[in-house]
Amino acid sequence: MSVTAQDIGRVIGLHGDGLPVVSLYAQIPLDPAERGGLMGRVRSLLADVREAADGQSVDHAARMSLREDLQRIEEAFRSEGRWPGTRSVAVFACSGRGVFEEIRLPRPVRDRAVVDETAFVRPVLAVLDQYPRCCVVLVDAAVTHVWELYQGELSEVRTLRGRKLRDPDYARWRREFTTHNRARELEKEHYRRTLQLLDELFRVTPYDVLVVGGLEQEVPGFVEFLPQRLRNLVAGTFVVDQSTDNREEIKKRAGEVLSEYERKSEREAVGHALETAAAGGRAVVGPDDCLWAGSVAAVDRLLVKSDAVLPGVVCDASGWLGTSGDKCPMCGEAVRKTPDVLDELVQVVIEEGGAIDHVSQDTRLREDLVAAELRFPLPPVPTG
């Protein structure tokens, strides 16, 4: 089961309004024989939640909400075979607000439990970032197969067959052209019909990239035949015998192209942001400047190291984000602590219409954690 934008929409911006939100991520063993330890692992992850529910560190309403959260989460993980084929599960719970959401993830993420006033969604967003929606086209002069590759699953979309020389409707070609010219004209017509099909598909489906496969002598010509709008979306090509009906082979070859494209795109994005910042342009690097940029809604594109976690503080009154402090320098109100201020930053950027890239490659974000391209120059940082 794929995680969708609708899944994310249900939990982004989820706020407890004074009550804690529990966000739990747990890997699900593929081997059923290994699932016996899952319940113990979940209970261990929830140890701090249980301590808060049984202690006096939060008020009565929060304790009651946490106790019900614990019960519902443990019941979910106690069910045998609940998530077949799922690699990890994210659970978001705030019983006092009537919230309980489960999101199945197609790849493993690090086990963790986070309690905060908002849902901890960055690992889910990182999964979505690593699975662009890809249109795969296998084309030759006679037939076109269109597939969709998304979150590791390949599904067939459409098959388009070219017209043949022996068709009665094409008798006139026998009178006017040689066999070679007839074949070339029919090939061009087939390519034109393929382009019409792709244009229709890209208008109704939010594909991020296009991968083209086929015979070695035909793929380059088809790519050149593409209009510039589609050519700009080509992530790469691969060579395969069009007669193959091996779905796994097609998925493997297209997946390799897509993986290399993603690695290259991440490196280029980080490099561009760092170069722009070094030249004094509209980009910043590092937590302090990026958090300030998020505080004033200046982030156009955020690049964040995929597994980075940074404790910090948030002012819910002004939207200010910082790594430390007791009072907001913008409005003077008390701030709340958060176990990961980078996740708060991600959610702010999404709400303001910015783009998010979670970077898994080994780049300079290993030290800097985060970089941002800006919509406008940053105002001076408040000192109050």
XYZ file of C-alpha atoms in Angstrom:
384
model
C 0.000 0.000 0.000
C 1.484 3.367 -1.040
C 1.685 6.404 1.165
C -0.163 9.232 -0.566
C -0.294 13.008 -0.415
C -3.728 12.600 1.181
C -2.148 10.567 3.979
C 0.368 13.324 4.606
C -2.293 16.012 4.428
C -4.168 14.411 7.320
C -1.212 14.741 9.690
C 0.748 17.797 8.520
C -0.093 20.611 10.837
C -1.795 18.252 13.291
C -1.757 20.122 16.592
C -2.815 18.916 20.001
C -4.085 22.355 21.070
C -2.546 21.957 24.492
C -2.539 18.144 24.478
C 0.446 15.977 23.453
C 0.606 14.242 20.080
C 2.366 10.859 20.040
C 4.248 10.049 16.826
C 5.568 6.485 16.645
C 7.659 4.917 13.882
C 8.334 1.185 13.967
C 9.911 -1.173 11.446
C 7.867 -4.268 10.577
C 9.936 -7.454 10.015
C 9.230 -9.039 6.626
C 9.736 -12.506 8.057
C 6.650 -13.433 10.137
C 8.906 -15.530 12.363
C 10.687 -12.344 13.488
C 7.527 -10.455 14.417
C 7.375 -11.968 17.883
C 9.682 -9.222 19.164
C 7.732 -6.365 17.600
C 5.441 -5.823 20.579
C 8.355 -5.640 23.001
C 10.145 -3.165 20.765
C 7.051 -0.940 20.556
C 6.632 -0.987 24.335
C 10.272 -0.010 24.726
C 9.827 2.910 22.311
C 6.810 4.068 24.335
C 8.604 3.950 27.709
C 8.898 7.741 28.002
C 5.272 8.163 26.940
C 4.190 5.729 29.641
C 6.285 7.557 32.230
C 4.591 10.857 31.333
C 1.142 9.212 31.426
C 1.783 7.800 34.921
C 3.649 10.772 36.401
C 2.965 14.394 37.217
C 5.036 16.091 34.502
C 1.876 16.930 32.504
C -1.631 17.899 33.578
C -4.579 15.546 34.061
C -6.075 15.987 30.578
C -2.722 15.246 28.954
C -2.208 12.142 31.103
C -5.637 10.787 30.196
C -4.993 11.393 26.506
C -1.589 9.687 26.669
C -3.003 6.642 28.483
C -5.593 6.104 25.782
C -2.936 6.667 23.112
C -0.797 3.928 24.669
C -3.723 1.533 24.735
C -4.737 2.144 21.112
C -1.160 1.950 19.782
C -0.426 -1.308 21.583
C -3.713 -2.787 20.358
C -2.774 -1.879 16.784
C 0.615 -3.599 16.992
C -0.834 -6.603 18.806
C -2.932 -7.567 15.758
C -1.286 -10.386 13.782
C -0.786 -9.798 10.065
C -2.181 -6.269 10.224
C 0.322 -4.774 7.777
C 1.314 -7.405 5.163
C 4.273 -6.345 3.021
C 4.747 -3.105 4.971
C 8.315 -2.169 5.905
C 7.503 0.454 8.557
C 4.425 1.993 10.132
C 3.915 5.539 11.384
C 1.212 6.101 13.995
C -0.014 9.531 15.093
C -2.258 9.679 18.147
C -3.895 12.347 20.278
C -6.914 10.660 21.844
C -7.974 13.799 23.660
C -8.566 15.384 20.227
C -9.996 12.255 18.614
C -6.922 11.644 16.456
C -5.501 8.252 15.503
C -3.794 7.877 12.127
C -1.772 4.997 10.685
C 0.454 5.414 7.626
C 2.163 2.419 6.041
C 5.621 3.086 4.620
C 7.212 1.137 1.738
C 10.743 1.245 3.158
C 12.289 0.951 6.625
C 12.684 4.101 8.719
C 14.408 4.460 12.064
C 12.398 3.374 15.108
C 11.454 6.325 17.281
C 8.697 7.786 19.405
C 8.232 11.548 19.708
C 5.830 13.439 21.966
C 5.193 17.039 21.024
C 2.333 19.440 20.398
C 2.511 18.650 16.676
C 2.884 15.435 14.688
C 6.458 14.453 13.808
C 6.068 13.924 10.039
C 9.534 14.425 8.549
C 10.360 10.692 8.186
C 7.148 10.247 6.169
C 8.008 13.219 3.978
C 11.494 11.804 3.471
C 9.941 8.567 2.181
C 7.766 10.499 -0.286
C 10.800 12.480 -1.475
C 12.642 9.266 -2.288
C 9.802 8.000 -4.464
C 9.106 10.441 -7.285
C 6.203 9.438 -9.503
C 7.855 8.138 -12.653
C 6.348 7.509 -16.094
C 8.186 4.694 -17.896
C 7.831 4.463 -21.684
C 8.944 1.446 -23.706
C 8.780 2.442 -27.321
C 9.650 1.126 -30.769
C 8.258 1.684 -34.235
C 5.376 -0.744 -33.713
C 4.174 -0.603 -30.117
C 4.435 1.626 -27.054
C 3.999 0.427 -23.477
C 3.497 3.022 -20.746
C 4.095 2.099 -17.113
C 4.027 3.951 -13.809
C 6.830 3.356 -11.298
C 5.992 4.688 -7.848
C 7.226 3.662 -4.402
C 8.916 0.599 -5.846
C 5.785 -0.708 -7.596
C 5.393 -0.937 -11.370
C 1.918 -0.814 -12.895
C 0.922 -0.796 -16.554
C -0.917 2.325 -17.714
C -1.511 1.973 -21.456
C -0.438 0.085 -24.583
C -0.473 1.808 -27.972
C 0.040 -0.200 -31.149
C 1.195 1.319 -34.406
C -0.610 0.770 -37.674
C 0.773 -1.894 -39.970
C 1.688 -1.661 -43.646
C -0.761 -4.406 -44.551
C -3.768 -2.502 -43.136
C -6.318 -1.780 -45.921
C -6.497 1.872 -44.904
C -2.893 2.230 -46.017
C -3.194 0.862 -49.524
C -2.302 4.288 -50.879
C 1.153 3.988 -49.329
C 1.865 1.036 -51.627
C 1.209 3.234 -54.624
C 3.148 6.290 -53.550
C 6.226 5.214 -51.606
C 8.831 2.536 -51.418
C 8.630 0.015 -48.617
C 11.326 1.915 -46.693
C 9.517 5.232 -46.940
C 6.251 3.652 -45.954
C 7.821 2.211 -42.827
C 9.416 5.545 -41.927
C 6.137 7.402 -42.327
C 4.251 4.897 -40.202
C 6.975 5.074 -37.552
C 6.669 8.855 -37.414
C 2.921 8.618 -37.125
C 3.268 6.103 -34.290
C 5.667 8.428 -32.477
C 3.224 11.329 -32.928
C 0.403 9.241 -31.463
C 2.718 8.262 -28.578
C 3.456 11.925 -27.884
C -0.264 12.706 -27.858
C -0.773 9.899 -25.339
C 2.075 11.149 -23.119
C 0.762 14.694 -23.279
C -2.647 13.504 -22.098
C -1.162 11.392 -19.291
C 1.113 14.166 -18.000
C -1.786 16.604 -17.946
C -3.902 14.424 -15.644
C -1.228 12.613 -13.575
C 1.407 14.399 -11.449
C 4.411 12.571 -12.893
C 7.734 14.002 -11.744
C 10.020 12.395 -14.317
C 10.022 10.360 -17.522
C 12.208 7.299 -18.202
C 12.470 5.972 -21.763
C 13.395 2.408 -22.666
C 13.562 0.413 -25.871
C 15.940 -0.787 -28.575
C 19.374 0.837 -28.633
C 18.946 2.256 -32.133
C 15.501 3.729 -31.452
C 15.605 5.302 -27.975
C 17.797 8.344 -28.867
C 15.614 9.195 -31.848
C 12.444 9.038 -29.793
C 13.924 11.279 -27.083
C 14.854 13.838 -29.735
C 11.292 13.589 -31.072
C 9.904 14.680 -27.682
C 8.787 18.308 -27.279
C 11.033 20.354 -25.006
C 8.507 20.278 -22.157
C 8.694 16.481 -21.935
C 12.374 16.253 -22.851
C 13.207 18.366 -19.789
C 11.564 15.691 -17.618
C 13.617 12.772 -18.969
C 15.567 11.292 -16.040
C 17.427 8.851 -18.282
C 17.099 5.951 -20.703
C 17.738 2.226 -20.775
C 18.049 -0.407 -23.458
C 15.723 -3.400 -23.410
C 14.240 -5.763 -25.962
C 10.711 -4.510 -26.548
C 9.491 -8.086 -26.748
C 10.267 -8.670 -23.072
C 7.257 -9.146 -20.841
C 9.363 -9.487 -17.696
C 7.845 -6.923 -15.337
C 10.657 -7.357 -12.796
C 13.298 -6.666 -15.444
C 11.538 -3.481 -16.545
C 11.168 -2.358 -12.920
C 14.817 -3.101 -12.212
C 16.159 -1.211 -15.229
C 13.869 1.792 -14.788
C 14.580 1.817 -11.035
C 18.333 1.969 -11.665
C 17.872 4.977 -13.951
C 15.659 6.683 -11.398
C 18.049 6.032 -8.498
C 20.997 7.517 -10.356
C 18.886 10.522 -11.351
C 17.892 11.094 -7.698
C 21.498 10.867 -6.494
C 22.643 13.354 -9.111
C 19.737 15.714 -8.396
C 20.472 15.744 -4.651
C 24.153 16.521 -5.176
C 23.378 19.276 -7.667
C 20.708 20.848 -5.445
C 23.000 20.989 -2.418
C 25.898 22.285 -4.500
C 23.757 25.040 -6.023
C 22.462 26.190 -2.638
C 25.953 26.256 -1.107
C 27.431 28.130 -4.070
C 24.613 30.670 -4.023
C 25.052 31.251 -0.297
C 28.836 31.594 -0.638
C 28.337 34.206 -3.358
C 25.990 36.230 -1.142
C 22.909 35.267 -3.123
C 19.462 34.205 -1.960
C 20.437 31.117 -0.031
C 21.519 30.286 3.513
C 23.244 27.327 5.123
C 23.039 25.907 8.640
C 20.315 25.688 11.294
C 20.361 29.235 12.671
C 19.940 31.044 9.345
C 17.510 28.478 7.954
C 15.331 28.622 11.069
C 15.233 32.393 10.836
C 14.329 32.136 7.140
C 11.499 29.779 8.057
C 10.329 32.147 10.789
C 9.758 34.928 8.245
C 8.358 32.663 5.476
C 11.365 33.314 3.235
C 12.156 29.691 2.280
C 11.461 28.753 -1.320
C 13.238 25.384 -1.200
C 14.516 23.581 1.884
C 17.272 20.969 1.728
C 17.540 18.937 4.922
C 19.713 15.943 5.796
C 17.280 13.055 5.886
C 18.220 11.598 9.282
C 19.140 14.833 11.075
C 17.449 15.603 14.396
C 17.951 18.904 16.228
C 16.243 19.893 19.508
C 15.026 23.481 19.598
C 12.270 25.890 20.534
C 9.166 27.310 18.863
C 7.044 30.378 19.535
C 3.466 29.495 18.670
C 2.454 33.153 18.859
C 4.834 34.578 16.249
C 6.061 31.453 14.445
C 9.672 32.047 15.465
C 11.964 28.986 15.364
C 15.257 28.694 17.183
C 17.766 26.277 18.640
C 17.523 27.649 22.196
C 15.994 30.335 24.392
C 13.169 30.906 26.844
C 11.420 33.861 25.222
C 10.661 34.741 21.643
C 12.873 37.597 20.378
C 10.072 38.711 18.076
C 7.161 39.048 20.495
C 8.543 38.310 23.957
C 6.216 35.365 24.592
C 7.428 32.150 26.210
C 8.533 29.462 23.774
C 7.930 25.727 23.881
C 10.645 23.135 23.542
C 10.507 20.639 20.696
C 12.530 17.445 20.253
C 13.200 18.279 16.593
C 12.996 21.873 15.434
C 13.953 20.801 11.897
C 10.661 18.946 11.645
C 8.881 22.120 12.772
C 10.768 23.992 10.051
C 9.727 21.431 7.419
C 6.076 21.830 8.355
C 6.299 25.630 8.273
C 7.868 25.576 4.797
C 5.148 23.228 3.515
C 2.414 25.448 4.927
C 3.995 28.470 3.223
C 4.074 26.700 -0.144
C 7.806 25.953 -0.241
C 9.490 22.804 -1.578
C 11.207 20.193 0.593
C 14.137 17.952 -0.395
C 15.345 15.338 2.084
C 18.950 14.599 1.182
C 20.221 11.069 1.785
C 23.458 11.453 -0.192
C 26.779 12.198 1.515
C 27.084 15.945 0.940
C 28.162 18.952 3.002
C 24.809 18.755 4.751
C 26.509 16.059 6.799
C 27.894 18.950 8.885
C 25.478 21.777 8.084
C 22.286 19.659 8.382
C 20.153 22.102 6.393
C 20.271 24.696 3.600
C 17.620 26.873 1.994
C 17.030 28.805 -1.193
C 15.180 32.029 -0.420
C 12.300 33.989 -1.890
C 13.717 37.291 -0.700
C 16.718 38.589 1.287
C 16.420 37.982 5.023
C 15.684 40.889 7.349
C 18.034 41.425 10.312
C 17.753 38.848 13.082
C 15.960 40.332 16.124
C 18.109 40.718 19.218
C 15.346 41.250 21.784
